mmCIF file of C-alpha atoms and ligand atoms in Angstrom:
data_model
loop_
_atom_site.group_PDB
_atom_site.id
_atom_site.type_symbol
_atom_site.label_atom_id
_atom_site.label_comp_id
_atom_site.label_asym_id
_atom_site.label_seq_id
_atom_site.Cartn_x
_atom_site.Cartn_y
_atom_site.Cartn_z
ATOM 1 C CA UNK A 159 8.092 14.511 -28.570
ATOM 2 C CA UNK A 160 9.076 11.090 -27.230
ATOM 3 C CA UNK A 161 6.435 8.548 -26.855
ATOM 4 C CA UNK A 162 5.990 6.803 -23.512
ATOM 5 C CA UNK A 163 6.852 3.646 -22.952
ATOM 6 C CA UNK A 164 3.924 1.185 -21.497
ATOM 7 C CA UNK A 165 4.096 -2.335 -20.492
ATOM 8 C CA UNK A 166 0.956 -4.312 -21.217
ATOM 9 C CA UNK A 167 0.536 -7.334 -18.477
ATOM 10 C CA UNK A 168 -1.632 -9.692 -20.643
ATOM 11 C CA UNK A 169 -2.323 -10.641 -24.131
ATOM 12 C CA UNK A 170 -5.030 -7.826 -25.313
ATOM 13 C CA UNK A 171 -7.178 -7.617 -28.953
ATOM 14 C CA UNK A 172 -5.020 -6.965 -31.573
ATOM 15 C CA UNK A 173 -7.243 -3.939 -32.381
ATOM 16 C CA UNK A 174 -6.398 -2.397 -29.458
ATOM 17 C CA UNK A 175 -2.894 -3.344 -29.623
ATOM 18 C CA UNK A 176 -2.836 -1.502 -32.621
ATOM 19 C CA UNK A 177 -4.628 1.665 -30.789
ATOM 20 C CA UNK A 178 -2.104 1.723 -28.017
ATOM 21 C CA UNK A 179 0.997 1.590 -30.526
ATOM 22 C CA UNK A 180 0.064 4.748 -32.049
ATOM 23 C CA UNK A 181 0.568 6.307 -29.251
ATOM 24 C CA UNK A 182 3.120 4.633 -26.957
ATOM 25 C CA UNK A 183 6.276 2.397 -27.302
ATOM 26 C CA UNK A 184 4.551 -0.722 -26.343
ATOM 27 C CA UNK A 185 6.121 -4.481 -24.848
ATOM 28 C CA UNK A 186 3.367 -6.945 -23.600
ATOM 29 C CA UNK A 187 3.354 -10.277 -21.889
ATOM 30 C CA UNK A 188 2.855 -12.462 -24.674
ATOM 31 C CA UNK A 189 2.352 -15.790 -23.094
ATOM 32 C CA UNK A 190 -1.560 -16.983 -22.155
ATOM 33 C CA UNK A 191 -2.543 -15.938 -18.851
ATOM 34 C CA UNK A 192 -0.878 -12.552 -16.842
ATOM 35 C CA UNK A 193 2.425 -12.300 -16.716
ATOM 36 C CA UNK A 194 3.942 -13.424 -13.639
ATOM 37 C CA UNK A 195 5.029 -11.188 -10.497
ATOM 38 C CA UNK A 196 8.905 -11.614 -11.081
ATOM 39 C CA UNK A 197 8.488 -11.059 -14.754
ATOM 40 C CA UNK A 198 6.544 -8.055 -14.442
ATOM 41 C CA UNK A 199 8.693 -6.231 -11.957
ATOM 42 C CA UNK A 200 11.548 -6.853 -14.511
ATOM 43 C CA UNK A 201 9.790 -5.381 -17.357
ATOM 44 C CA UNK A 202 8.473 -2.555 -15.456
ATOM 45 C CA UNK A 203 11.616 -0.404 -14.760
ATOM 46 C CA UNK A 204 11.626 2.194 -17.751
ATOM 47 C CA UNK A 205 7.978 2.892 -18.222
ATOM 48 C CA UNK A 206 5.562 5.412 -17.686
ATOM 49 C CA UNK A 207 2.805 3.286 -18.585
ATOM 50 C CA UNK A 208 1.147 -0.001 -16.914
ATOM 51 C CA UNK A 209 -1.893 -1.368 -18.485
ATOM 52 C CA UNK A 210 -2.804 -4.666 -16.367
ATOM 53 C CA UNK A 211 -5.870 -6.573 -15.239
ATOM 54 C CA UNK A 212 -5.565 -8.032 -11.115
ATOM 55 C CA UNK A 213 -2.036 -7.633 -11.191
ATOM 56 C CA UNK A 214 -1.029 -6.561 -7.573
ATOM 57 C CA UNK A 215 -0.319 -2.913 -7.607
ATOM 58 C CA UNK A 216 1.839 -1.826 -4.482
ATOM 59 C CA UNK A 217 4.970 -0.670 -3.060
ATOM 60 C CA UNK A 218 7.303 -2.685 -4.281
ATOM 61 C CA UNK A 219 6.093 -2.794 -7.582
ATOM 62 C CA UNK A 220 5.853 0.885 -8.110
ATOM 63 C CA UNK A 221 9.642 0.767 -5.993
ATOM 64 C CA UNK A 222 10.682 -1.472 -9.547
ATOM 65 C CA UNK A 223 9.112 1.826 -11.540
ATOM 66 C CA UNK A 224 10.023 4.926 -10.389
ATOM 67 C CA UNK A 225 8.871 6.578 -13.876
ATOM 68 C CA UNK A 226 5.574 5.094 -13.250
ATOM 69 C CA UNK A 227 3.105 7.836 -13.710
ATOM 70 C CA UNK A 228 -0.091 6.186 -15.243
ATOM 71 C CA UNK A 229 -1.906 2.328 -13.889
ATOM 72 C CA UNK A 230 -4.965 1.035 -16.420
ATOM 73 C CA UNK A 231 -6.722 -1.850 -14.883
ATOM 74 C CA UNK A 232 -8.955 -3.907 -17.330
ATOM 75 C CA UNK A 233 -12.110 -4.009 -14.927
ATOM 76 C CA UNK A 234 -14.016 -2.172 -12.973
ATOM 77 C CA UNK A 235 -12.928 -3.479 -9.699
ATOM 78 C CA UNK A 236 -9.351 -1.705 -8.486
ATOM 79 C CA UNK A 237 -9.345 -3.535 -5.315
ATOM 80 C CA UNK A 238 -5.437 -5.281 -6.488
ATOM 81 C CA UNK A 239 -4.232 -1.582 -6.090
ATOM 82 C CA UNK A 240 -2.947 -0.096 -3.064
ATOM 83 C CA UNK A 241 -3.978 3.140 -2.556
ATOM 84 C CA UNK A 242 -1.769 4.694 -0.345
ATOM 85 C CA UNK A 243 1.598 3.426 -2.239
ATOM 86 C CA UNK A 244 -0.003 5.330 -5.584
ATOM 87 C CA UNK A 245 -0.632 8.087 -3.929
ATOM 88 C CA UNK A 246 2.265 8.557 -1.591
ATOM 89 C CA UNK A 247 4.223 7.978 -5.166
ATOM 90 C CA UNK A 248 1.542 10.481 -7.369
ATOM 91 C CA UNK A 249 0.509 7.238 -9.947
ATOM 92 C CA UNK A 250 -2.799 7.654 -11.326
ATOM 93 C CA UNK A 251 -4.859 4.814 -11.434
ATOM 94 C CA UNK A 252 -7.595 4.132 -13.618
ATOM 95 C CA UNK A 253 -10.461 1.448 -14.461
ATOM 96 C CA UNK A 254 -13.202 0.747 -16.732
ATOM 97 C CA UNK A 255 -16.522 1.629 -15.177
ATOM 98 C CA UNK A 256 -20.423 1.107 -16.938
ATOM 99 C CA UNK A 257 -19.261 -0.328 -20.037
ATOM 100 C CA UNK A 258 -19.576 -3.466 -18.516
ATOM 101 C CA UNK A 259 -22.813 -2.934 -16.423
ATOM 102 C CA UNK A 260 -25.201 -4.858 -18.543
ATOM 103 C CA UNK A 261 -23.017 -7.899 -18.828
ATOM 104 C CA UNK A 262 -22.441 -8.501 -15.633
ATOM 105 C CA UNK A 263 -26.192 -7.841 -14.583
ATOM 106 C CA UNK A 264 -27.136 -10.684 -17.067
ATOM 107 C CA UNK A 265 -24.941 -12.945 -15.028
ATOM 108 C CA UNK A 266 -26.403 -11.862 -11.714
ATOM 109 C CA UNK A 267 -30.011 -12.440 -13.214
ATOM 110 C CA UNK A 268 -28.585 -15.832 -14.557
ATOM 111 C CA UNK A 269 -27.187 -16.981 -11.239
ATOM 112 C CA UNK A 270 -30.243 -16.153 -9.515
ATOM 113 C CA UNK A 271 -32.151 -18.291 -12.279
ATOM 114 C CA UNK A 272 -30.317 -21.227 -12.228
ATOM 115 C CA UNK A 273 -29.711 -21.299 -8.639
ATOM 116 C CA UNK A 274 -32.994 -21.056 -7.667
ATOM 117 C CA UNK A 275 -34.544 -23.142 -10.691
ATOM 118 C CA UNK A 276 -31.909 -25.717 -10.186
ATOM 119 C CA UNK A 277 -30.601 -25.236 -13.731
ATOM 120 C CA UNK A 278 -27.077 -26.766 -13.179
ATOM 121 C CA UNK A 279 -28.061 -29.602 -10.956
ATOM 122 C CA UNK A 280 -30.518 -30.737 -12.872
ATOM 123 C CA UNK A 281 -28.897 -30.133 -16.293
ATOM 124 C CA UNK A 282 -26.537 -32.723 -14.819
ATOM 125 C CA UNK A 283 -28.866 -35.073 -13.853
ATOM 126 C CA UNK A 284 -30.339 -35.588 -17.433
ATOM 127 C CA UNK A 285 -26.799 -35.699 -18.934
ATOM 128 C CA UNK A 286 -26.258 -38.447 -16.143
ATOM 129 C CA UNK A 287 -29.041 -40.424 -18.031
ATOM 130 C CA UNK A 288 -30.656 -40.297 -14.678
ATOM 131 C CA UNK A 289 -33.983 -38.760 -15.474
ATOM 132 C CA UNK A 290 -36.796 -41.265 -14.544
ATOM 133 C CA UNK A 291 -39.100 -42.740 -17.028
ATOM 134 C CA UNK A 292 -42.629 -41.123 -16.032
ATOM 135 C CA UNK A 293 -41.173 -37.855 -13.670
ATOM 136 C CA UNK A 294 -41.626 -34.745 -14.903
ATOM 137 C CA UNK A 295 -41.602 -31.076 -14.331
ATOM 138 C CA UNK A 296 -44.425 -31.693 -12.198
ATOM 139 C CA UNK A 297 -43.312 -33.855 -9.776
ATOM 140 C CA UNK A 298 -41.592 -32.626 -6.641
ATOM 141 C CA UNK A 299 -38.197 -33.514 -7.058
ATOM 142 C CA UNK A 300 -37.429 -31.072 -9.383
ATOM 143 C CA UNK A 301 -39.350 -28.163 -8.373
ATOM 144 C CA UNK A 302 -37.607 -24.994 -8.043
ATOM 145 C CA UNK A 303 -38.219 -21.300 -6.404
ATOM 146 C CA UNK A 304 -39.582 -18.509 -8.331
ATOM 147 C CA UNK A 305 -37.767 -15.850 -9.296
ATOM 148 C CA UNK A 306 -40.528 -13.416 -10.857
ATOM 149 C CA UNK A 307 -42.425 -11.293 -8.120
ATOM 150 C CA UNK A 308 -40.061 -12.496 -5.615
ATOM 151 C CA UNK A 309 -38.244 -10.318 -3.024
ATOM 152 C CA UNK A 310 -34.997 -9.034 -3.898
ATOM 153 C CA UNK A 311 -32.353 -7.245 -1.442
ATOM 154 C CA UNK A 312 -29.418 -5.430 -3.365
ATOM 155 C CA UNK A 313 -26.111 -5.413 -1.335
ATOM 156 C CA UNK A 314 -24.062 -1.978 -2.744
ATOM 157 C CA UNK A 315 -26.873 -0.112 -5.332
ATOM 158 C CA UNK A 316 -24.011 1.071 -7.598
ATOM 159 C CA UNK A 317 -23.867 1.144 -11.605
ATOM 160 C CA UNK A 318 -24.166 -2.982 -11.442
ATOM 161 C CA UNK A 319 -26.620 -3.081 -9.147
ATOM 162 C CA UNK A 320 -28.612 -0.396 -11.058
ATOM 163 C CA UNK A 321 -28.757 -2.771 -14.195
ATOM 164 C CA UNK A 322 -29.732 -5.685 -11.589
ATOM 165 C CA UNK A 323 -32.787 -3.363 -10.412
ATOM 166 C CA UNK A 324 -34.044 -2.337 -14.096
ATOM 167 C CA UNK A 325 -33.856 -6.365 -15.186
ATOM 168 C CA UNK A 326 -35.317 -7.831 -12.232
ATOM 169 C CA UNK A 327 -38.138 -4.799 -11.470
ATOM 170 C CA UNK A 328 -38.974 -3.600 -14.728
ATOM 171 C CA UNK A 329 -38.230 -8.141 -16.245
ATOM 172 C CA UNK A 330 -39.454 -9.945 -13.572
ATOM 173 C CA UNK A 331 -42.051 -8.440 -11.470
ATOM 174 C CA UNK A 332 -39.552 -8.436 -7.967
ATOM 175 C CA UNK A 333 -40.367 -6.309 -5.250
ATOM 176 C CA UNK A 334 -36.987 -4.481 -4.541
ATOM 177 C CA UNK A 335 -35.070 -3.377 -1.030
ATOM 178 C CA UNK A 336 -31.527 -2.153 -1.302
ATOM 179 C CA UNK A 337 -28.742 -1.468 0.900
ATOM 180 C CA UNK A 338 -26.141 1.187 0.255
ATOM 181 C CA UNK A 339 -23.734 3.387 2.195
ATOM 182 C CA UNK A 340 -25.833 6.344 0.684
ATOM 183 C CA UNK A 341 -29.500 6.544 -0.283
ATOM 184 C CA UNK A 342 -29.936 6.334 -4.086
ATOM 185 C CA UNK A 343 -33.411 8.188 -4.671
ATOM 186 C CA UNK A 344 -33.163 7.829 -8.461
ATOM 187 C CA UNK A 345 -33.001 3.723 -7.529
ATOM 188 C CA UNK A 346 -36.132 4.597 -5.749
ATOM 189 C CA UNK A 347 -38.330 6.285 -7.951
ATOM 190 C CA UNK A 348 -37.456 4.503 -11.363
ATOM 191 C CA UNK A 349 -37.802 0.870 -9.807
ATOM 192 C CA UNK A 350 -40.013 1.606 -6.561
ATOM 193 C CA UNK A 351 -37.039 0.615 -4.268
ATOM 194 C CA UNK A 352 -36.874 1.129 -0.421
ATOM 195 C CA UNK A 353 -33.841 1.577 1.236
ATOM 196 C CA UNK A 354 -33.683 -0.283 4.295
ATOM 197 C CA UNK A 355 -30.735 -1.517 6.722
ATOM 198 C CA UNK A 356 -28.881 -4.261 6.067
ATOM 199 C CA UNK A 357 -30.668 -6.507 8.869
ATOM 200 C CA UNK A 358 -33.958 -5.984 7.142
ATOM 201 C CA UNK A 359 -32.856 -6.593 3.938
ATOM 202 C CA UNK A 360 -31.749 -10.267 4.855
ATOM 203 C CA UNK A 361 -34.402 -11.023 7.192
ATOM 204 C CA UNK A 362 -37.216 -10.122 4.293
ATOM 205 C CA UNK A 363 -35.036 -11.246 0.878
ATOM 206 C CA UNK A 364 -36.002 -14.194 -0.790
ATOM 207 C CA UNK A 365 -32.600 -13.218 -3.222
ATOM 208 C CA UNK A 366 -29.672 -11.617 -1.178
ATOM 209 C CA UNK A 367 -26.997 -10.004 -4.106
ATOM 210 C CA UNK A 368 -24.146 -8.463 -2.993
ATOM 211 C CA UNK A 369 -22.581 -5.958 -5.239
ATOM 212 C CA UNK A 370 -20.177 -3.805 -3.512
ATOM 213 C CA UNK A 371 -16.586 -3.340 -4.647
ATOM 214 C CA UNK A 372 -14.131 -5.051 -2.092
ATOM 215 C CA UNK A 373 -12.462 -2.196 0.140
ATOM 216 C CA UNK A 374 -11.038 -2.143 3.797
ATOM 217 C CA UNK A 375 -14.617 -2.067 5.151
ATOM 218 C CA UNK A 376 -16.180 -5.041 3.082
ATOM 219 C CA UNK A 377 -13.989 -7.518 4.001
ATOM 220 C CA UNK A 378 -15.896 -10.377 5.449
ATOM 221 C CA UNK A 379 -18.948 -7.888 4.862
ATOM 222 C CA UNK A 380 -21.257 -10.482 5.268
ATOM 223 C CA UNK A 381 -20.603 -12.976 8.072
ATOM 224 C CA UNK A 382 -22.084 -16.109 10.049
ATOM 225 C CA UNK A 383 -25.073 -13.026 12.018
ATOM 226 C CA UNK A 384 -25.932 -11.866 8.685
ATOM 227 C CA UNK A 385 -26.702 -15.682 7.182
ATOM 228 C CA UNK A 386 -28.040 -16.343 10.532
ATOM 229 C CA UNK A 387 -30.891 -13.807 9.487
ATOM 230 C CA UNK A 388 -31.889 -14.963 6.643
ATOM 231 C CA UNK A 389 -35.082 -17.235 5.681
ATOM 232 C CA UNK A 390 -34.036 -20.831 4.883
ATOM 233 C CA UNK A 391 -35.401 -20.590 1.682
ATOM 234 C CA UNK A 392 -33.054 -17.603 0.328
ATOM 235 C CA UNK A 393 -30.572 -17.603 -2.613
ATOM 236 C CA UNK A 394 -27.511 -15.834 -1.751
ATOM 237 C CA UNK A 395 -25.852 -14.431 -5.071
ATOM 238 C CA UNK A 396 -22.236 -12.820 -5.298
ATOM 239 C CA UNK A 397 -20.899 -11.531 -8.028
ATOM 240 C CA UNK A 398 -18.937 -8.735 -6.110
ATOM 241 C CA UNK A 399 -15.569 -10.129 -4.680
ATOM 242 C CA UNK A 400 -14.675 -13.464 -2.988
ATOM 243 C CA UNK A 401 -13.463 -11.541 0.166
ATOM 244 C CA UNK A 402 -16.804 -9.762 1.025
ATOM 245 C CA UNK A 403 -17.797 -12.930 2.085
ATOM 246 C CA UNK A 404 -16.651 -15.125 5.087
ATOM 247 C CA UNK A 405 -17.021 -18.098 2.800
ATOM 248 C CA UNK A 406 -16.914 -20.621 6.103
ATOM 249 C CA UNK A 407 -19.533 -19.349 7.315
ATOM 250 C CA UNK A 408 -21.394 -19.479 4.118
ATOM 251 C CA UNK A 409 -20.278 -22.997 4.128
ATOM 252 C CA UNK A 410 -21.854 -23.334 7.471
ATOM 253 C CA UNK A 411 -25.269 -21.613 6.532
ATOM 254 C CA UNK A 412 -25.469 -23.709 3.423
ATOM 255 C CA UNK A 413 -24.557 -27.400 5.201
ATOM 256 C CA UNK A 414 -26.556 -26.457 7.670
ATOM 257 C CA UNK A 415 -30.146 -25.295 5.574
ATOM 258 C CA UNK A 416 -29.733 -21.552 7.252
ATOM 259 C CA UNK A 417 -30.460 -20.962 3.634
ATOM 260 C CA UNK A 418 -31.512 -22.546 0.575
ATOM 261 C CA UNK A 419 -28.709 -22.005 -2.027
ATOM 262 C CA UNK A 420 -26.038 -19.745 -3.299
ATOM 263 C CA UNK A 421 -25.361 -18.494 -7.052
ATOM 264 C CA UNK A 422 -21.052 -17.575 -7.171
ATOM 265 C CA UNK A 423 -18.866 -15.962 -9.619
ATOM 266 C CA UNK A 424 -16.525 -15.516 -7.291
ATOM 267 C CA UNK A 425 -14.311 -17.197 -4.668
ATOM 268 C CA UNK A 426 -12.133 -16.659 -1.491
ATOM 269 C CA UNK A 427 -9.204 -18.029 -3.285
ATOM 270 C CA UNK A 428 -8.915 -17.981 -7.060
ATOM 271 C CA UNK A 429 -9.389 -20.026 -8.997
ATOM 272 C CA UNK A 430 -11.354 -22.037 -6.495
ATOM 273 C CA UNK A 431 -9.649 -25.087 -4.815
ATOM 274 C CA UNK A 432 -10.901 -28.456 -5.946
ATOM 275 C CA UNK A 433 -11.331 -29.435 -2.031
ATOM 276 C CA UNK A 434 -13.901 -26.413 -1.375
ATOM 277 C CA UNK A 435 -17.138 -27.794 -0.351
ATOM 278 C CA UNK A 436 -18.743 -25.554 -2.170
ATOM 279 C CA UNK A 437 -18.092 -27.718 -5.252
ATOM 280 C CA UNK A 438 -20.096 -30.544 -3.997
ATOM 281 C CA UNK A 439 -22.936 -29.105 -2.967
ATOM 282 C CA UNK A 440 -25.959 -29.145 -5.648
ATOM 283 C CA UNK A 441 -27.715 -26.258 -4.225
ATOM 284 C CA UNK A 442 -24.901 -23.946 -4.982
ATOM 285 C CA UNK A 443 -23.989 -22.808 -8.628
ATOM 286 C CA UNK A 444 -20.102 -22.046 -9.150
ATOM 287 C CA UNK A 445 -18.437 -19.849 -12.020
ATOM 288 C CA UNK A 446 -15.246 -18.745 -12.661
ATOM 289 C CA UNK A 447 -15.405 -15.136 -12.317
ATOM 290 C CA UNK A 448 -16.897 -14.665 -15.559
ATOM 291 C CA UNK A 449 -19.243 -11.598 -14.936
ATOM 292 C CA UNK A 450 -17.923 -9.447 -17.572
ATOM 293 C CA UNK A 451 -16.823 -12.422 -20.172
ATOM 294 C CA UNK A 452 -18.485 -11.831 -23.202
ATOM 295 C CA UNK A 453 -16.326 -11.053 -26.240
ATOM 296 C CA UNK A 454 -17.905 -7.694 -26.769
ATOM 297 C CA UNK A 455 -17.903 -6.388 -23.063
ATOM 298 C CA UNK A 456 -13.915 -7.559 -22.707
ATOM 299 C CA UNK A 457 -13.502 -5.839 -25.844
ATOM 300 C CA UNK A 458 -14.797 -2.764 -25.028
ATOM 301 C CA UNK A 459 -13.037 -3.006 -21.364
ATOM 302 C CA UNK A 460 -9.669 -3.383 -23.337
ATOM 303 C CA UNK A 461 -10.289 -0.580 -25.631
ATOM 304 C CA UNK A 462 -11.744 1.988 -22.651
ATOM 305 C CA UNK A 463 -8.566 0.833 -20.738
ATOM 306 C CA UNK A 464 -6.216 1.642 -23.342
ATOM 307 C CA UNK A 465 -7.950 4.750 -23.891
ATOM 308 C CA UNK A 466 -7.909 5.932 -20.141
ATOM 309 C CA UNK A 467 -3.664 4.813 -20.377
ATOM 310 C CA UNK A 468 -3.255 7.190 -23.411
ATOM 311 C CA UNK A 469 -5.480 9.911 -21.644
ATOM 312 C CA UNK A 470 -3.479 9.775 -18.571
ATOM 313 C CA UNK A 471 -0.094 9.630 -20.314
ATOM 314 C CA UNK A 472 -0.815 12.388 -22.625
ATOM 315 C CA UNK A 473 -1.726 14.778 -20.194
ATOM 316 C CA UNK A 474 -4.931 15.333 -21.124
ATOM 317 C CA UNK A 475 -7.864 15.118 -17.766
ATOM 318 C CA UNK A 476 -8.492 11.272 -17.988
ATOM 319 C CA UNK A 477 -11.722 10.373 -17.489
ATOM 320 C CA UNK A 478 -11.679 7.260 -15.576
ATOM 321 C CA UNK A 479 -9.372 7.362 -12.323
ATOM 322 C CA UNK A 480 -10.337 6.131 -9.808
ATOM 323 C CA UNK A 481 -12.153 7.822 -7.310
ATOM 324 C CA UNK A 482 -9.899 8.051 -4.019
ATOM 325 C CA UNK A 483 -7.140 9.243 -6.468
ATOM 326 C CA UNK A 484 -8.837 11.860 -8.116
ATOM 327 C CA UNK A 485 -7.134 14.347 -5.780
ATOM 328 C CA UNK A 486 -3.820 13.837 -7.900
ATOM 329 C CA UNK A 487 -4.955 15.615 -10.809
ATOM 330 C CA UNK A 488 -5.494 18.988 -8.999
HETATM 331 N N1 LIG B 643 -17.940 -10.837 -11.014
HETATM 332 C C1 LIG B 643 -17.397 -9.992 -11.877
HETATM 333 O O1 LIG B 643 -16.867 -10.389 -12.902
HETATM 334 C C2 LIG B 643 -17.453 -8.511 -11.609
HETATM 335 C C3 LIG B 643 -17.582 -7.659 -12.703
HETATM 336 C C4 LIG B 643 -17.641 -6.307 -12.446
HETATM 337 C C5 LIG B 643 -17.587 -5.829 -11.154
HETATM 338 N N2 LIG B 643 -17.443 -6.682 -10.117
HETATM 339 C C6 LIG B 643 -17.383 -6.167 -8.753
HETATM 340 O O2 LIG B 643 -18.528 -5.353 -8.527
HETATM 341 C C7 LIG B 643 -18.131 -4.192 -7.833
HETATM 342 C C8 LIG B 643 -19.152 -3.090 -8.046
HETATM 343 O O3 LIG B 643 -19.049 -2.535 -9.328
HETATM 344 P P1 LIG B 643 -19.896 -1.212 -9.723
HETATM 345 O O4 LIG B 643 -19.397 -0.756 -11.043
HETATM 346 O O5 LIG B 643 -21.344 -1.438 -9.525
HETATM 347 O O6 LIG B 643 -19.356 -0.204 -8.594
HETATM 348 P P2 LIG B 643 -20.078 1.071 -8.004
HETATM 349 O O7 LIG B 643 -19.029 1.833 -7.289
HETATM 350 O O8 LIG B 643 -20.877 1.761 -9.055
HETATM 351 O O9 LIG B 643 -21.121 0.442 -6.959
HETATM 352 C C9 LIG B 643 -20.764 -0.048 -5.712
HETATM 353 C C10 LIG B 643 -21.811 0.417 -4.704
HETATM 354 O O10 LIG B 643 -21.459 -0.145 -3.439
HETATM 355 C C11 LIG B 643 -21.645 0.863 -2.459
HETATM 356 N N3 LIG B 643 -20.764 0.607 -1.327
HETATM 357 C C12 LIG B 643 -19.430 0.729 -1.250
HETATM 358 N N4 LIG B 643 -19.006 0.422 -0.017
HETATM 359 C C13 LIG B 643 -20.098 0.107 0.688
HETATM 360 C C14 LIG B 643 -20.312 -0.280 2.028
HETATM 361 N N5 LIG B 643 -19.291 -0.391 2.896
HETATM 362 N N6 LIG B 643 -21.585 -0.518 2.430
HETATM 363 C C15 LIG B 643 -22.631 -0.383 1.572
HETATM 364 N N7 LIG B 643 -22.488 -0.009 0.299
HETATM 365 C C16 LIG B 643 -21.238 0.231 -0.145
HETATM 366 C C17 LIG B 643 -21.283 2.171 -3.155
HETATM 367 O O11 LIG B 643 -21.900 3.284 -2.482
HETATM 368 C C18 LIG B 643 -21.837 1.941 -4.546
HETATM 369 O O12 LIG B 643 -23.163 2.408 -4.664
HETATM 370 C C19 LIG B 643 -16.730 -3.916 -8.362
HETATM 371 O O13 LIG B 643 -15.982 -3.132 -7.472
HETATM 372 C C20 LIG B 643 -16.157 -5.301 -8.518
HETATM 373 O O14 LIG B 643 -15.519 -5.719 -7.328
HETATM 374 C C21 LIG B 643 -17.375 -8.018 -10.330
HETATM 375 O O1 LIG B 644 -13.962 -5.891 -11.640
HETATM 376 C C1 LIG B 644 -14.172 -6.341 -12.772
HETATM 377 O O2 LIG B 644 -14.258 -5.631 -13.779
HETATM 378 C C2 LIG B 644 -14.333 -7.830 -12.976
HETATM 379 O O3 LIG B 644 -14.304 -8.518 -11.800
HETATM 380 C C3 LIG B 644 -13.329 -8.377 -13.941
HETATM 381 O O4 LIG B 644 -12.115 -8.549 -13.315
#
């Protein structure tokens, strides 16, 4: 039987390199970073097999690979892939949910610590050899907000925001709200969440995340009425998708002291441009979309990835696709 052929759009672990070549007639992008969009649509035009991570999937890309059958995105997040062009065309596509769950929900907890404890600002301002003789953690200037037995409001109770719940409920004491397009009762009996509109969740939150994947309807999910309802001493945390957000008017609500601070892994435009105001203001901690970034997790991503390509390819009932194109396998 002859072995598909799969283009692989980054460098990936040897390991699972290694994995993927016993099963497919593998080329990869072997240059740092992703290879680029005229590159790619080169490479692309004999294979049956894409395994990527953010590279845009539409209609003129699958147009360059009409013996496209199979798409493996290295995250969970499938938000580059247009949905109607895969199906319209009958590609699969898959992604790599709850292996990273507990990764990113450190990073959510660790955003909401250091925003609200003032880790980054203040880490800076010892560095800076500006930390006064005779000051100390008790003097005003460099008091922070609690985060244990605070109020926390969960944006999009999915598998992330499950793994937020059990470390900030069961960790640190918070008293839990959560707003979801459907009730999660299992949310609500193992960590004594309420469901609650969206309004009431900011108006009552002293820690807004917001955790939903980016689709059509969460564009711009939260705008300049939802900051407006805030209390001026919340932490707004997103670790979802840049474009949730109408970052000027979290720009706004933060110049303006509509609330306290922000904790962000991710950004509008990416990476983040050096003349955001974001990046100036002490009050709001910046990363570079590194929720899932630990060696392990990215490992394991890689590996489940490869897996769900091989899977799909082989014509076995993947696991992984992705929801709205489950209907292809019937
Ligand atoms: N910063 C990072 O590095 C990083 C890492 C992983 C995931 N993410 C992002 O987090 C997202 C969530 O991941 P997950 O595995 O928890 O997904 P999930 O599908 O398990 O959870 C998402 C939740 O959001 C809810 N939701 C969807 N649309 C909604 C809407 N319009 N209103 C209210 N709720 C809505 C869903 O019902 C679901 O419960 C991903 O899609 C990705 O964009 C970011
Ligand atoms: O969606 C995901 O898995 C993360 O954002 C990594 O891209």
């Amino acid at each position: 039987m002859s072995r598909p052929k799969v283009y692989i759009t980054k460098p990936i672990p040897a390991e699972v390199r290694a994995y993927l070549d016993q099963h497919c007639d593998c080329t990869q992008w072997e240059e740092a970073g992703v290879a680029p969009r005229e590159r790619l649509l080169e490479a692309i035009q004999d294979v049956e097999g894409l395994l990527t991570h953010g590279s845009l999937v539409d209609d003129e890309l699958l147009g360059h690979a009409p013996k496209l059958r199979a798409v493996s995105t290295i995250s969970v997040g499938y938000n580059h892939f247009d949905l109607d062009a895969m199906r319209s065309r009958e590609v699969i596509g898959l992604h790599t949910p709850y292996v990273l769950d507990d990764t990113v929900a450190d990073l959510v907890l660790a955003l909401m610590l250091s925003a609200s404890r003032r880790i980054a600002e203040l880490d800076a301002l010892v560095k800076a050899g500006k930390w006064q003789k005779g000051s100390s953690t008790n003097e005003q200037e460099h008091f922070g907000m609690d985060v244990h037995h605070a109020k926390l409001g969960i944006i999009g109770m999915g598998r992330i925001g499950d793994a937020i719940a059990k470390r900030a409920v069961h960790g640190f004491g918070m008293e839990l709200r959560y707003y979801n397009r459907s009730r999660r009762p299992e949310a609500e009996e193992r960590y004594g969440a309420q469901y609650c509109d969206l309004e009431e969740l900011l108006r009552e939150s002293d820690f807004v995340v917001l955790m939903t994947p980016l689709t059509p309807k969460t564009v711009h999910y939260i705008r300049k009425e939802h900051f407006e309802l805030m209390k001026p001493t919340a932490f707004f945390i997103n670790a979802s998708r840049g474009q949730t957000v109408d970052e000027a008017a979290m720009i706004e609500a933060l110049q303006s002291g509509k609330i306290r601070g922000a904790g962000l892994d991710v950004f509008d435009v990416e990476p983040v441009q050096p003349d955001n105001p974001l990046l100036k203001m002490p009050n709001v901690v910046t990363l570079p979309h590194i929720g899932s970034a630990t060696a392990q997790t990215r490992f394991d991503m890689a590996m489940l990835a490869a897996r769900n390509l091989v899977e799909a390819l082989n014509g076995s009932r993947p696991q992984h696709v992705v929801k709205e194109l489950q209907s292809l396998l019937n």
